[in-house]
mmCIF file of C-alpha atoms in Angstrom:
data_model
loop_
_atom_site.group_PDB
_atom_site.id
_atom_site.type_symbol
_atom_site.label_atom_id
_atom_site.label_comp_id
_atom_site.label_asym_id
_atom_site.label_seq_id
_atom_site.Cartn_x
_atom_site.Cartn_y
_atom_site.Cartn_z
ATOM 1 C CA UNK A 4 39.751 20.161 343.142
ATOM 2 C CA UNK A 5 38.717 21.048 339.670
ATOM 3 C CA UNK A 6 39.813 24.258 337.399
ATOM 4 C CA UNK A 7 36.692 24.826 336.791
ATOM 5 C CA UNK A 8 35.129 24.534 339.938
ATOM 6 C CA UNK A 9 37.917 27.377 341.643
ATOM 7 C CA UNK A 10 37.307 29.901 338.977
ATOM 8 C CA UNK A 11 33.726 29.471 339.801
ATOM 9 C CA UNK A 12 34.794 30.434 343.877
ATOM 10 C CA UNK A 13 37.016 33.148 343.359
ATOM 11 C CA UNK A 14 34.108 34.986 340.474
ATOM 12 C CA UNK A 15 31.614 34.123 343.479
ATOM 13 C CA UNK A 16 34.051 35.567 345.770
ATOM 14 C CA UNK A 17 34.403 38.933 344.133
ATOM 15 C CA UNK A 18 31.085 39.393 343.040
ATOM 16 C CA UNK A 19 30.489 39.258 347.220
ATOM 17 C CA UNK A 20 33.347 41.686 347.699
ATOM 18 C CA UNK A 21 32.125 43.783 345.191
ATOM 19 C CA UNK A 22 28.388 43.973 346.090
ATOM 20 C CA UNK A 23 29.111 44.498 349.608
ATOM 21 C CA UNK A 24 31.529 47.805 349.009
ATOM 22 C CA UNK A 25 29.315 49.881 346.343
ATOM 23 C CA UNK A 26 26.255 48.254 349.269
ATOM 24 C CA UNK A 27 28.748 50.424 351.830
ATOM 25 C CA UNK A 28 28.015 53.183 349.734
ATOM 26 C CA UNK A 29 24.485 53.829 350.167
ATOM 27 C CA UNK A 30 24.725 53.353 353.648
ATOM 28 C CA UNK A 31 24.985 56.424 356.072
ATOM 29 C CA UNK A 32 27.456 55.492 358.105
ATOM 30 C CA UNK A 33 27.906 59.292 359.654
ATOM 31 C CA UNK A 34 23.939 59.447 360.410
ATOM 32 C CA UNK A 35 24.151 55.588 363.249
ATOM 33 C CA UNK A 36 24.706 57.154 366.530
ATOM 34 C CA UNK A 37 27.741 56.304 367.935
ATOM 35 C CA UNK A 38 29.704 55.598 364.506
ATOM 36 C CA UNK A 39 29.977 58.701 363.159
ATOM 37 C CA UNK A 40 28.877 61.544 364.671
ATOM 38 C CA UNK A 41 31.330 63.381 367.779
ATOM 39 C CA UNK A 42 29.839 63.827 370.474
ATOM 40 C CA UNK A 43 30.216 68.039 370.020
ATOM 41 C CA UNK A 44 28.707 67.914 366.466
ATOM 42 C CA UNK A 45 26.310 70.737 365.885
ATOM 43 C CA UNK A 46 22.885 69.589 365.385
ATOM 44 C CA UNK A 47 22.021 68.809 361.612
ATOM 45 C CA UNK A 48 19.216 71.873 360.060
ATOM 46 C CA UNK A 49 16.106 70.107 360.149
ATOM 47 C CA UNK A 50 15.239 71.565 356.794
ATOM 48 C CA UNK A 51 17.242 71.493 353.030
ATOM 49 C CA UNK A 52 19.013 74.821 352.453
ATOM 50 C CA UNK A 53 17.447 76.658 349.884
ATOM 51 C CA UNK A 54 18.481 77.160 346.552
ATOM 52 C CA UNK A 55 21.488 79.453 345.651
ATOM 53 C CA UNK A 56 19.710 82.721 344.065
ATOM 54 C CA UNK A 57 21.096 81.737 340.572
ATOM 55 C CA UNK A 58 19.006 84.058 338.645
ATOM 56 C CA UNK A 59 19.954 87.478 341.250
ATOM 57 C CA UNK A 60 22.686 89.858 339.231
ATOM 58 C CA UNK A 61 25.043 91.850 340.901
ATOM 59 C CA UNK A 62 23.848 95.683 341.190
ATOM 60 C CA UNK A 63 25.106 97.637 338.234
ATOM 61 C CA UNK A 64 28.826 99.969 338.907
ATOM 62 C CA UNK A 65 28.574 103.282 339.393
ATOM 63 C CA UNK A 66 31.727 104.447 338.195
ATOM 64 C CA UNK A 67 33.992 102.010 335.811
ATOM 65 C CA UNK A 68 36.400 99.187 336.474
ATOM 66 C CA UNK A 69 39.572 101.091 335.029
ATOM 67 C CA UNK A 70 39.556 104.990 334.730
ATOM 68 C CA UNK A 71 40.683 105.512 330.796
ATOM 69 C CA UNK A 72 44.484 106.856 332.098
ATOM 70 C CA UNK A 73 44.858 103.521 333.904
ATOM 71 C CA UNK A 74 44.057 102.171 330.543
ATOM 72 C CA UNK A 75 45.713 103.382 328.289
ATOM 73 C CA UNK A 76 48.997 103.622 330.034
ATOM 74 C CA UNK A 77 48.709 98.943 330.134
ATOM 75 C CA UNK A 78 48.194 99.166 326.926
ATOM 76 C CA UNK A 79 51.397 100.848 326.291
ATOM 77 C CA UNK A 80 53.591 98.249 328.205
ATOM 78 C CA UNK A 81 52.008 95.538 326.785
ATOM 79 C CA UNK A 82 52.881 96.987 323.561
ATOM 80 C CA UNK A 83 56.071 98.159 324.479
ATOM 81 C CA UNK A 84 56.904 94.617 326.261
ATOM 82 C CA UNK A 85 55.318 92.741 322.915
ATOM 83 C CA UNK A 86 57.920 94.730 321.209
ATOM 84 C CA UNK A 87 61.051 94.119 323.382
ATOM 85 C CA UNK A 88 60.035 89.934 323.047
ATOM 86 C CA UNK A 89 59.936 90.315 319.777
ATOM 87 C CA UNK A 90 63.372 92.521 318.903
ATOM 88 C CA UNK A 91 64.765 89.580 321.006
ATOM 89 C CA UNK A 92 63.680 86.812 319.221
ATOM 90 C CA UNK A 93 64.137 88.332 315.533
ATOM 91 C CA UNK A 94 67.680 88.348 317.424
ATOM 92 C CA UNK A 95 70.691 85.819 316.144
ATOM 93 C CA UNK A 96 71.924 83.686 319.612
ATOM 94 C CA UNK A 97 75.350 84.293 319.668
ATOM 95 C CA UNK A 98 77.839 81.425 320.366
#
């Protein structure tokens, strides 16, 4: 068999295999009776679900998320931790 014919046959086979693979993505095997759905699967809704309410905002809070005293405490702890790390990194390493 000549080399050109072999290359042509392999090209056609690869094209056919890719066409089958891509064509398989478009079929809905899960909807086929007896193949995809188990017998105890719930029925699908007749209508597709509505859109999510992306423009609905949650109600305003009546109180603050963090009380000012707690916020000041957290900030002081973070500042102290930062200062401890700065002094620890400034010291030369002991050998």
